[in-house]
Amino acid sequence: MLVDEDDKLNDDKMRNIAKKLWIIGFFFLPWVWLINILFFFPHRKQLSTDVFWYLKYSLIGFFVYSTIFMTWMGIYLVNRNNWGASGDNISIVIPYGY
Amino acid sequence: MINHQENDSPPDTLSGSHQVSNILDTTTTTTTTTANNETNNNNNILDENNCKTNNNNNNINETDSDNTNITNSNTNTNNNNDNTIPHHEITINNETAEDNNNTNNNNNNNNNNQDDYSDSSDSSEDSLHYERECNSFIYISPSRAKLENGSSPNQPVFITTPNSSTPSLSSSFSFMSGAGGMKSTNRNNDHSENSKNYDVDFGVLEYGHEGELPSIKEYSKAMVSIALPVSISMAIVISAVRLSEEARNFKSVSPLIQYDVREDPATQTLVWGTIINSLILVGIIFLSSVIMFALYYFKFMKALYGWLMATSILLLGVFGGFLFILLMTYANVGLDYFTFSFIVWNFSAGGMVCLFWFCPQYLTRAYLVSISSLMAIFISRMPEWSTWSILTIVSLYDIFTVLSPGGPLKKLIDLAKERGDEIPALVYNGSVSIGMASSKNNTTPTTKTTTNDDTMSDTSSNSSSSSSSSSSSSSSNIQKSTSSSSISTGLSTEPSDTPMEVNYSTKIQLGLGDLVFYSVLLGRAALYDLGTIFACFVAILTGLFITLILLIVYKKAIPALPISIFIGILFFFSTSKLICPFLVFLGENQVFI
């Protein structure tokens, strides 16, 4: 909405978009990095090297954040019971039964 | 409300007036367009006469296309730059461009067209955009097509993409298009970087009459494009409401509810309480529409977008987070603060990117549907009679605000139409483009129809036309008021054509408010048995289809709520109070009828 949907993408604009989305992604936003990749995926054969650089590191960053996140989620879900009260303190939803 | 707008753009002016039309598109007011139509009509005749010659030029260009392409591409880019010319220069550009149309631009366009073919044969990724737009329902007249094509298609011929023999109903509708027929064209979409304005100067298209209805296929595509998001959001709301047993108990009521009339009040309290509740909600909607109109009228665009973004991120974050906790509670899975905040932060911030900036279109649509269903889930947590009264009064308000001359939404739409803008609000764009055409002269069977729905919307060619309605410019957007409280729908149909391939781009815009209140009705029905749910589901879709028929007939913005809500309420009570007890009775007594 903030952009004209009519806009045509040229190299400068593509680089601008990729760079901004890449920067936004550093704020713990791997989903935005994934959006960056998904947005440029149909244009993957016409990307300039700059854009490709941003996309590559977006992908890497996405996997890094996702790995950290998944690891934490696994640790939490497995060990919450063992942590006792401290485990309950960081919980929003405490499952019944176990 | 649903809006349907006609572009004056005639398909006829194949020529370079297309660039002119782009200029008009973005900036015209109604007065300028009507004035231009008269001049353009004269050009139509010229264009029709020039069609043959243009074809000849095309053949010539095939031979020596190498040299000419360079120059033509330069001129073409210059023409594209004209799109950014501010408003007051339009008329000047018109004249100059029109002078150039019949001579230079035709040749240029032909050459560019040949470039398209070569490119398309190389890679399917090149999305070629034939961005001509014309009246929404265009038919190639068989006689004219016969002249141009050498073959007489009595029926429109689907253009096939080079890689697939299936009809290319090219659409950028990758997300919602469940239809398999659209699969082949998904790769064509997108914000194509190299979407130049290719104008093929070739056949003459004739508009249908003003009242001419679209063919079944077009109509059904438009149906699908709107019915899918409605169905999806209703399904989400139904499942969410049925998941949360809390909704039955109404532990927490919406803060907008003044009178809590859940437990068996006296009749007087029931009636007045529900009416006052619904009047409060309608008042809020009216107020937000007025504020939005004021912001837009005085061009406080940053405040407007800031408001929209704030409400969107709040809706996604708060309601989405609440629903997420609800789902995790239902699934009985532990959830810690870190995971929760990470997921909700990603969801809502990604929603900002997808709703307001560049993003794949299917993600935008997914977020629009999710916003409306989240809103509906939390509006539907109201006492029963308040829900019915709110639905009724909001429907009546929708009629007022869309159709009456003083309605804020109508004024907003008209203002945006004058400015040639797209109305800044959250509107679901369902657009379907249908390539209908006859291939020309048997040459280059690889005509790729690509429509970028996004690009189409704004590029409407206003140029010449014998167009049926003298309606104003272009980008018919409708829209509806906004974010959470908005109720409206806008529908616009925009057509686009390319001479070679006629692209119908039927653009239908449905305001998110309509999605919300459809879903509210279903969310209320979800508390009852399955028969009631399906009856209401079918009733809502039926009302939506009736509204679409009215849209096509009247060709202006139409409120989408009243018919659907009326039929939905009717079917809800008849099913839940009559049919279901009757069926239960029959089942219990082993009566077979």
XYZ file of C-alpha atoms in Angstrom:
691
model
C 0.000 0.000 0.000
C 2.808 2.330 0.687
C 4.169 1.525 -2.672
C 2.545 1.930 -5.956
C 1.546 -1.426 -7.048
C 2.296 -0.234 -10.434
C 5.938 0.038 -9.684
C 8.297 -1.696 -11.904
C 11.277 -3.247 -10.392
C 14.594 -2.232 -11.665
C 17.971 -3.113 -10.314
C 18.247 -0.201 -7.966
C 14.851 -0.782 -6.555
C 15.467 -4.454 -6.142
C 18.698 -3.798 -4.343
C 16.973 -1.300 -2.120
C 14.253 -3.720 -1.204
C 16.633 -6.561 -0.568
C 18.879 -4.411 1.561
C 16.076 -3.018 3.677
C 14.499 -6.361 4.257
C 17.913 -7.738 5.093
C 18.451 -5.037 7.687
C 14.987 -5.455 9.144
C 15.658 -9.120 9.597
C 18.335 -8.457 12.163
C 15.697 -7.461 14.673
C 15.017 -11.099 15.429
C 12.918 -11.411 12.348
C 13.868 -14.488 10.378
C 10.387 -14.454 8.891
C 11.192 -11.190 7.157
C 14.332 -12.734 5.782
C 12.252 -15.567 4.443
C 9.869 -13.062 2.913
C 12.849 -11.428 1.287
C 13.805 -14.681 -0.332
C 10.282 -15.551 -1.306
C 9.755 -12.192 -2.893
C 12.783 -12.448 -5.095
C 12.418 -16.098 -5.837
C 10.427 -15.618 -9.041
C 13.074 -13.226 -10.244
C 15.993 -15.393 -9.313
C 17.412 -15.493 -12.801
C 17.600 -11.760 -13.134
C 19.164 -10.832 -9.877
C 22.221 -8.698 -9.746
C 25.124 -9.771 -7.616
C 24.308 -7.252 -4.914
C 20.812 -8.507 -4.515
C 22.054 -12.025 -4.583
C 24.482 -11.235 -1.795
C 21.718 -9.920 0.406
C 19.529 -12.850 -0.369
C 22.279 -15.310 0.400
C 22.917 -13.823 3.777
C 19.211 -13.554 4.380
C 18.947 -17.264 3.851
C 21.912 -17.927 6.097
C 20.510 -15.656 8.767
C 17.133 -17.288 8.489
C 18.643 -20.675 9.149
C 20.753 -19.373 11.996
C 17.847 -17.752 13.782
C 15.615 -20.680 13.093
C 18.178 -23.105 14.429
C 18.608 -21.118 17.622
C 14.874 -20.827 18.040
C 14.152 -24.473 17.386
C 16.916 -25.522 19.694
C 15.547 -23.405 22.482
C 12.061 -24.679 21.903
C 13.230 -28.261 22.073
C 15.230 -27.636 25.221
C 12.306 -25.931 26.862
C 9.709 -28.486 25.958
C 11.868 -31.372 27.079
C 13.274 -29.889 30.236
C 10.488 -27.690 31.539
C 9.412 -30.265 34.059
C 12.898 -30.748 35.367
C 13.442 -27.053 35.891
C 10.752 -26.934 38.506
C 9.533 -23.568 39.596
C 11.825 -21.639 37.326
C 10.440 -23.574 34.414
C 6.942 -22.572 35.381
C 7.926 -18.982 35.835
C 8.863 -18.560 32.219
C 5.797 -20.332 30.985
C 2.691 -18.754 29.645
C 0.865 -21.977 29.064
C 1.525 -24.791 31.465
C 0.182 -28.007 30.046
C -1.978 -30.153 32.221
C -1.020 -33.615 33.153
C 2.697 -33.379 32.945
C -19.365 -2.549 -0.681
C -18.428 -3.806 -3.969
C -17.343 -1.573 -6.644
C -17.217 -2.134 -10.259
C -15.747 0.460 -12.376
C -15.460 0.841 -15.981
C -12.505 2.113 -17.661
C -13.101 4.186 -20.593
C -10.130 2.773 -22.108
C -10.867 1.256 -25.337
C -9.037 -1.659 -26.444
C -9.148 -0.112 -29.791
C -6.333 2.186 -29.394
C -3.693 -0.270 -29.683
C -1.337 2.359 -30.567
C 1.027 4.256 -28.486
C -1.779 6.031 -26.876
C -1.315 3.409 -24.333
C 1.361 5.420 -22.722
C -0.979 8.281 -22.728
C -3.478 6.170 -21.061
C -1.062 5.326 -18.359
C -0.619 8.920 -17.633
C -4.283 9.424 -17.486
C -4.565 6.490 -15.323
C -2.645 7.649 -12.485
C -3.635 11.208 -12.541
C -6.851 11.822 -14.252
C -9.863 13.274 -12.775
C -13.212 12.516 -14.104
C -13.554 15.729 -15.934
C -10.375 15.328 -17.819
C -11.143 11.844 -18.831
C -14.471 12.627 -20.223
C -12.999 15.425 -22.165
C -10.357 13.156 -23.461
C -12.778 10.571 -24.512
C -14.170 12.696 -27.199
C -10.831 13.345 -28.673
C -9.901 9.777 -28.286
C -12.898 8.612 -30.119
C -11.586 10.320 -33.116
C -8.376 8.554 -32.662
C -10.148 5.299 -32.530
C -11.199 5.641 -36.026
C -7.729 6.418 -37.022
C -6.466 3.457 -35.150
C -8.883 1.169 -36.766
C -7.765 2.376 -40.072
C -4.205 1.945 -39.107
C -4.500 -1.569 -37.997
C -3.694 -2.997 -41.317
C -0.832 -0.698 -41.792
C 0.453 -1.519 -38.417
C 0.441 -5.118 -39.193
C 2.373 -4.380 -42.243
C 4.820 -2.504 -40.192
C 5.110 -5.426 -37.978
C 6.090 -7.628 -40.821
C 8.608 -5.170 -41.972
C 10.068 -4.920 -38.598
C 10.584 -8.573 -38.417
C 13.173 -8.323 -41.063
C 15.186 -5.471 -39.784
C 14.278 -5.630 -36.180
C 17.799 -5.565 -34.885
C 18.528 -2.020 -35.683
C 15.185 -0.643 -34.919
C 14.826 -2.287 -31.596
C 17.476 -0.169 -30.063
C 15.881 3.037 -31.003
C 12.493 1.795 -30.195
C 13.480 0.723 -26.801
C 14.783 4.152 -26.141
C 11.603 5.760 -27.137
C 9.669 3.302 -25.166
C 11.519 4.115 -22.031
C 10.914 7.728 -22.632
C 7.285 7.071 -22.878
C 7.340 5.185 -19.684
C 8.946 8.043 -17.961
C 6.014 10.091 -18.901
C 3.998 8.225 -16.393
C 5.432 10.246 -13.628
C 4.431 13.514 -15.074
C 2.381 15.460 -12.634
C -1.201 16.095 -13.043
C -1.366 19.420 -14.717
C 0.774 18.370 -17.596
C -1.472 15.632 -18.664
C -3.283 17.338 -21.355
C -0.142 18.512 -22.959
C 1.255 15.072 -23.027
C -1.912 13.815 -24.417
C -1.706 15.897 -27.444
C 1.848 15.160 -28.178
C 1.507 11.538 -27.504
C -1.541 11.265 -29.581
C 0.268 12.773 -32.431
C 2.943 10.237 -32.067
C 0.623 7.393 -31.557
C -0.310 6.537 -35.017
C 3.121 6.898 -36.368
C 5.962 6.035 -34.156
C 4.612 4.227 -31.244
C 2.914 1.622 -33.239
C 6.119 0.634 -34.765
C 7.820 0.686 -31.473
C 5.278 -1.460 -29.942
C 5.485 -3.952 -32.665
C 9.158 -4.216 -32.282
C 8.895 -4.626 -28.605
C 6.390 -7.253 -29.143
C 8.853 -9.205 -31.159
C 11.312 -8.844 -28.398
C 8.771 -10.426 -26.209
C 8.509 -13.445 -28.261
C 12.166 -14.016 -28.379
C 12.461 -13.488 -24.687
C 9.604 -15.678 -23.874
C 11.023 -18.471 -25.865
C 14.256 -18.135 -23.981
C 12.999 -18.166 -20.505
C 9.636 -18.423 -19.040
C 10.716 -16.159 -16.285
C 10.440 -13.094 -18.323
C 7.125 -11.819 -17.475
C 5.838 -9.871 -20.310
C 3.221 -7.505 -19.485
C 0.633 -6.560 -21.844
C -0.783 -3.897 -19.809
C -3.413 -2.525 -21.909
C -6.526 -2.123 -20.063
C -9.886 -1.715 -21.406
C -13.397 -2.082 -20.536
C -14.052 -4.883 -18.267
C -15.936 -7.030 -20.558
C -14.527 -7.021 -23.908
C -15.264 -9.206 -26.716
C -13.444 -9.568 -29.841
C -16.019 -9.144 -32.392
C -15.793 -12.109 -34.658
C -15.927 -10.044 -37.776
C -13.140 -7.795 -36.736
C -11.092 -10.620 -35.464
C -11.533 -12.309 -38.733
C -10.044 -9.394 -40.510
C -7.135 -9.236 -38.242
C -6.358 -12.781 -37.664
C -7.034 -14.418 -40.902
C -9.043 -16.940 -39.082
C -12.442 -16.316 -37.795
C -12.872 -17.195 -34.247
C -16.483 -17.265 -33.555
C -15.594 -18.086 -30.093
C -12.824 -16.578 -28.123
C -9.717 -18.632 -28.215
C -7.609 -19.173 -25.234
C -4.075 -18.343 -25.666
C -1.774 -21.022 -24.715
C 1.426 -20.390 -23.020
C 4.454 -21.685 -24.743
C 5.108 -24.340 -22.220
C 1.686 -25.637 -21.652
C -1.182 -26.531 -23.789
C -3.644 -25.656 -21.134
C -5.561 -22.500 -21.498
C -3.605 -19.802 -19.911
C -5.904 -18.162 -17.588
C -3.037 -16.165 -16.527
C -3.401 -14.715 -13.207
C -1.189 -13.680 -10.499
C -3.530 -15.382 -8.312
C -1.206 -17.949 -7.089
C -2.397 -18.109 -3.573
C -6.065 -18.278 -3.778
C -6.471 -19.947 -7.043
C -7.447 -23.379 -6.209
C -8.342 -23.972 -9.768
C -5.885 -26.163 -11.476
C -6.266 -24.256 -14.642
C -4.317 -21.434 -13.191
C -1.311 -23.348 -12.232
C 0.445 -22.981 -15.453
C 0.437 -19.289 -15.264
C 1.700 -18.721 -11.843
C 5.195 -18.234 -12.968
C 4.130 -15.374 -15.063
C 3.079 -13.206 -12.293
C 4.836 -11.007 -10.121
C 6.136 -7.659 -9.832
C 8.029 -8.114 -12.894
C 11.018 -6.092 -13.209
C 11.026 -6.038 -16.862
C 7.471 -5.264 -17.309
C 7.597 -2.836 -20.067
C 4.523 -1.648 -21.654
C 4.268 -3.753 -24.662
C 1.624 -2.684 -26.921
C 0.790 -4.801 -29.734
C -0.833 -2.918 -32.405
C -3.061 -5.367 -33.830
C -6.646 -6.144 -33.971
C -9.422 -4.001 -32.900
C -11.438 -4.953 -29.999
C -14.928 -3.904 -29.580
C -16.602 -3.438 -26.355
C -19.642 -5.189 -25.497
C -22.646 -3.151 -24.911
C -23.007 -1.423 -21.714
C -25.215 -3.959 -20.170
C -23.478 -6.901 -21.626
C -22.755 -9.559 -19.134
C -19.532 -11.415 -18.921
C -19.292 -14.927 -20.096
C -19.778 -17.776 -17.752
C -16.101 -18.414 -17.526
C -15.191 -14.905 -16.582
C -17.991 -14.766 -14.157
C -17.007 -17.995 -12.539
C -13.422 -16.880 -12.219
C -14.518 -13.754 -10.464
C -16.682 -15.873 -8.230
C -13.810 -18.100 -7.289
C -11.469 -15.239 -6.656
C -13.795 -13.757 -4.099
C -15.392 -16.863 -2.725
C -12.067 -18.387 -1.769
C -10.908 -15.803 0.745
C -14.404 -15.560 2.162
C -14.570 -19.300 2.560
C -11.138 -19.511 4.096
C -11.739 -16.828 6.629
C -15.111 -18.253 7.536
C -13.565 -21.678 7.960
C -10.870 -20.267 10.213
C -13.427 -18.502 12.341
C -15.638 -21.548 12.600
C -12.798 -23.773 13.674
C -11.427 -21.236 16.119
C -14.790 -20.609 17.715
C -15.514 -24.268 18.024
C -12.091 -24.850 19.458
C -12.483 -22.359 22.188
C -15.109 -23.477 24.585
C -14.783 -20.140 26.225
C -16.784 -18.585 23.496
C -19.814 -20.422 24.761
C -19.527 -18.922 28.163
C -18.657 -15.427 27.153
C -16.245 -15.016 29.955
C -14.871 -11.918 28.416
C -17.015 -9.698 26.372
C -15.865 -7.112 23.975
C -15.233 -3.760 25.618
C -17.481 -2.202 23.035
C -20.455 -3.891 24.550
C -22.290 -1.559 26.799
C -25.211 -3.665 27.882
C -24.466 -7.155 28.896
C -27.609 -8.886 27.893
C -26.565 -12.444 28.020
C -28.664 -13.834 30.743
C -32.312 -13.735 30.033
C -33.148 -10.163 30.511
C -36.473 -8.564 30.246
C -37.602 -7.946 26.732
C -37.203 -4.241 26.988
C -33.613 -4.497 28.087
C -32.945 -7.064 25.401
C -34.246 -4.907 22.624
C -32.827 -1.592 23.685
C -29.610 -3.047 24.956
C -28.837 -4.782 21.712
C -29.807 -1.784 19.673
C -27.602 0.470 21.732
C -24.742 -1.997 21.505
C -24.971 -2.093 17.774
C -25.375 1.650 17.497
C -22.158 2.065 19.450
C -20.336 -0.216 17.059
C -21.789 1.478 14.021
C -20.879 4.819 15.497
C -17.301 3.728 15.852
C -17.260 2.512 12.294
C -18.795 5.730 11.079
C -16.329 7.773 13.087
C -13.361 5.889 11.744
C -14.647 6.272 8.216
C -15.039 9.991 8.698
C -11.596 10.325 10.211
C -10.115 8.355 7.406
C -11.882 10.485 4.866
C -10.676 13.627 6.597
C -7.103 12.412 6.682
C -7.282 11.489 3.070
C -9.004 14.676 2.076
C -6.370 16.862 3.660
C -3.662 14.561 2.410
C -2.310 13.562 5.759
C -1.063 10.443 4.188
C 1.531 9.636 6.775
C -0.988 9.887 9.558
C -3.327 7.742 7.563
C -0.771 5.060 6.927
C 0.465 5.300 10.460
C -3.018 4.705 11.702
C -3.530 1.789 9.400
C -0.218 0.266 10.327
C -0.789 0.756 14.032
C -4.181 -0.899 13.934
C -2.884 -3.693 11.777
C 0.070 -4.490 13.961
C -2.065 -4.295 17.073
C -4.614 -6.582 15.553
C -2.044 -9.081 14.402
C -0.006 -8.934 17.559
C -2.641 -8.796 20.268
C -5.382 -10.877 18.779
C -2.966 -13.173 17.030
C -1.038 -13.663 20.236
C -4.209 -14.313 22.146
C -5.365 -16.857 19.618
C -1.921 -18.436 19.701
C -2.124 -18.870 23.462
C -5.595 -20.268 23.031
C -4.394 -22.806 20.507
C -1.480 -23.825 22.670
C -3.792 -24.233 25.615
C -6.095 -26.345 23.533
C -3.200 -28.437 22.296
C -1.903 -28.668 25.849
C 1.587 -27.724 24.868
C 3.891 -25.703 27.032
C 4.699 -22.213 25.897
C 7.303 -19.912 27.305
C 7.623 -16.197 27.009
C 10.596 -16.309 24.716
C 8.945 -18.538 22.148
C 5.707 -16.661 22.365
C 7.185 -13.223 21.897
C 9.451 -14.430 19.123
C 6.631 -15.954 17.136
C 4.214 -13.115 17.680
C 6.850 -10.533 16.868
C 7.714 -12.309 13.660
C 4.102 -12.743 12.711
C 3.120 -9.146 13.237
C 6.250 -7.517 11.876
C 6.145 -9.753 8.845
C 2.563 -8.716 8.463
C 3.625 -5.114 8.265
C 6.043 -5.941 5.505
C 3.487 -7.999 3.664
C 0.605 -5.598 3.979
C 2.367 -2.365 3.300
C 5.445 -3.165 1.324
C 6.847 -5.549 -1.180
C 5.958 -9.088 -0.677
C 4.769 -12.058 -2.672
C 1.143 -11.594 -3.401
C -0.010 -14.794 -1.814
C 1.461 -13.677 1.473
C -0.378 -10.388 1.249
C -3.600 -12.201 0.684
C -2.895 -14.621 3.476
C -2.325 -11.768 5.873
C -5.474 -9.986 4.759
C -7.484 -13.099 5.369
C -5.845 -13.637 8.715
C -6.487 -10.065 9.806
C -10.132 -10.287 8.947
C -10.581 -13.655 10.575
C -8.815 -12.513 13.731
C -11.056 -9.509 13.878
C -14.093 -11.671 13.325
C -13.121 -14.133 16.023
C -13.005 -11.420 18.590
C -16.053 -9.567 17.425
C -18.050 -12.754 17.507
C -17.459 -13.064 21.233
C -20.571 -11.100 21.933
C -23.947 -11.888 23.388
C -26.204 -13.543 20.917
C -28.814 -10.932 20.310
C -26.216 -8.218 20.172
C -24.567 -10.104 17.349
C -27.741 -10.269 15.310
C -28.578 -6.679 15.889
C -25.060 -5.560 15.086
C -25.096 -7.525 11.877
C -28.413 -6.057 10.863
C -27.589 -2.474 11.659
C -24.157 -2.669 10.144
C -25.711 -3.983 6.962
C -28.086 -1.059 6.879
C -25.194 1.269 7.552
C -23.296 -0.320 4.704
C -26.089 0.548 2.321
C -26.025 4.101 3.572
C -22.312 4.613 3.426
C -21.810 3.144 0.021
C -24.845 4.307 -1.850
C -26.040 7.538 -0.365
C -24.463 10.709 -1.689
C -23.269 11.812 1.704
C -21.906 8.496 2.787
C -18.332 8.778 3.973
C -17.259 5.732 2.117
C -18.771 6.884 -1.125
C -17.098 10.224 -0.737
C -13.825 8.531 0.017
C -14.093 6.387 -3.054
C -15.057 9.246 -5.268
C -12.193 11.320 -3.957
C -9.719 8.570 -4.551
C -11.127 8.109 -8.002
C -10.649 11.751 -8.715
C -7.106 11.656 -7.552
C -6.488 8.446 -9.374
C -5.175 6.893 -6.251
C -5.731 3.630 -4.763
C -7.672 4.179 -1.657
C -5.534 3.658 1.348
C -7.272 0.980 3.203
C -7.165 -2.680 3.667
C -8.925 -4.213 0.772
C -8.745 -7.703 -0.513
C -7.893 -7.673 -4.145
C -9.174 -10.639 -5.928
C -8.270 -10.314 -9.467
C -8.587 -12.706 -12.209
C -7.295 -12.147 -15.580
C -8.485 -14.244 -18.322
C -6.664 -14.339 -21.532
C -8.992 -14.528 -24.338
C -7.834 -14.059 -27.711
C -7.094 -15.180 -31.046
C -3.584 -15.601 -32.041
C -2.637 -13.557 -34.918
C -1.657 -14.689 -38.289
C -0.454 -17.962 -36.981
C 2.830 -16.401 -36.281
C 4.447 -16.875 -33.002
C 2.164 -19.223 -31.316
C 4.100 -18.515 -28.232
C 2.197 -15.624 -27.049
C 2.392 -15.371 -23.444
C -0.272 -13.585 -21.650
C 0.930 -12.321 -18.506
C -0.919 -10.232 -16.276
C 0.511 -8.738 -13.368
C -2.468 -7.998 -11.371
C -0.759 -5.356 -9.462
C 0.485 -3.535 -12.433
C -2.754 -3.901 -14.124
C -4.715 -2.190 -11.610
C -3.123 1.080 -12.048
C -2.509 1.091 -15.665
C -5.698 1.562 -17.300
C -5.760 3.036 -20.616
C -8.203 5.723 -20.885
C -7.478 6.560 -24.277
C -9.885 6.217 -26.959
C -12.943 4.681 -26.633
C -16.113 3.722 -27.702
C -16.409 2.589 -24.311
C -19.721 1.991 -22.998
C -19.740 4.092 -19.994
C -18.274 7.450 -19.789
C -17.133 6.669 -16.420
C -14.034 8.214 -15.339
C -10.619 7.008 -15.094
C -9.206 4.173 -14.072
C -8.020 2.500 -11.330
C -11.151 1.658 -9.904
C -10.458 0.992 -6.515
C -12.808 0.761 -4.106
C -12.379 0.445 -0.897
C -13.671 0.499 2.156
C -12.892 1.765 5.193
C -10.321 0.433 7.007
C -8.827 -1.577 9.305
C -10.462 -3.177 12.069
C -13.611 -1.332 12.234
C -14.193 -1.113 8.654
C -17.016 -2.708 7.095
C -16.896 -2.278 3.611
C -16.060 -3.834 0.547
C -15.005 -2.535 -2.569
C -15.157 -4.267 -5.720
C -13.808 -3.078 -8.862
C -13.516 -4.761 -12.057
C -10.824 -3.708 -14.276
C -10.208 -5.038 -17.533
C -7.166 -5.109 -19.430
C -6.606 -6.092 -22.879
C -3.930 -6.702 -25.164
C -4.803 -6.811 -28.670
C -3.154 -10.005 -29.350
C -4.318 -11.538 -26.378
C -7.096 -9.991 -24.716
C -6.541 -10.029 -21.106
C -9.508 -9.628 -19.086
C -8.418 -8.590 -15.782
C -11.430 -8.616 -13.699
C -10.433 -7.020 -10.527
C -12.728 -7.439 -7.662
C -12.033 -5.759 -4.445
C -13.695 -6.822 -1.305
C -13.331 -4.702 1.761
C -12.039 -6.458 4.777
C -15.040 -5.310 6.739
C -17.262 -7.510 4.663
C -15.019 -10.450 5.281
C -15.154 -9.672 8.979
C -18.898 -9.531 9.261
C -19.474 -12.568 7.108
C -17.193 -14.380 9.443
C -18.931 -12.961 12.496
C -22.167 -14.491 11.346
C -20.462 -17.803 10.822
C -18.737 -17.507 14.154
C -22.105 -17.147 15.787
C -23.523 -20.025 13.814
C -20.528 -22.118 14.801
C -21.903 -22.332 18.300
C -24.774 -24.387 16.959
C -24.881 -27.634 15.128
C -23.182 -28.466 11.878
C -26.334 -28.182 9.826
C -26.711 -24.579 10.817
C -23.091 -23.882 10.032
C -23.303 -25.253 6.543
C -26.606 -23.553 5.870
C -25.148 -20.214 6.859
C -22.008 -20.888 4.882
C -23.927 -21.580 1.720
C -26.240 -18.671 2.396
C -23.385 -16.223 2.733
C -21.788 -17.419 -0.474
C -25.093 -17.251 -2.268
C -25.607 -13.706 -1.157
C -22.101 -12.888 -2.265
C -22.775 -14.251 -5.713
C -25.988 -12.312 -5.985
C -24.040 -9.228 -5.013
C -21.522 -9.953 -7.717
C -24.264 -10.240 -10.274
C -25.589 -6.890 -9.156
C -22.084 -5.542 -9.367
C -21.754 -6.612 -12.930
C -25.139 -5.240 -13.820
C -24.850 -1.879 -12.125
C -21.129 -1.409 -12.548
C -20.508 0.675 -9.542
C -19.619 0.181 -5.964
C -22.139 -1.970 -4.232
C -22.495 -2.752 -0.556
C -21.596 -6.354 -0.089
C -23.079 -6.901 3.312
C -26.859 -6.512 3.097
C -27.836 -9.344 0.818
C -25.480 -11.861 2.294
C -26.249 -10.959 5.859
C -29.964 -10.987 5.225
C -29.875 -14.402 3.620
C -27.486 -15.616 6.269
C -29.708 -14.536 9.143
C -32.741 -15.955 7.415
C -31.078 -19.298 6.928
C -29.658 -19.302 10.403
C -33.011 -18.978 12.094
C -34.861 -21.196 9.696
C -32.255 -23.895 10.044
C -31.558 -23.734 13.710
C -35.124 -23.205 14.831
C -37.080 -25.168 12.245
C -35.112 -27.527 10.096
C -32.745 -28.967 12.623
C -35.421 -29.694 15.260
C -37.523 -31.152 12.510
C -34.728 -33.437 11.396
C -34.020 -34.448 14.959
C -37.662 -35.242 15.418
C -37.709 -37.304 12.276
C -34.587 -39.138 13.329
C -35.839 -39.894 16.777
C -39.136 -41.203 15.583
C -37.745 -43.176 12.711
C -39.789 -41.342 10.183
C -38.583 -41.448 6.662
C -39.800 -38.903 4.251
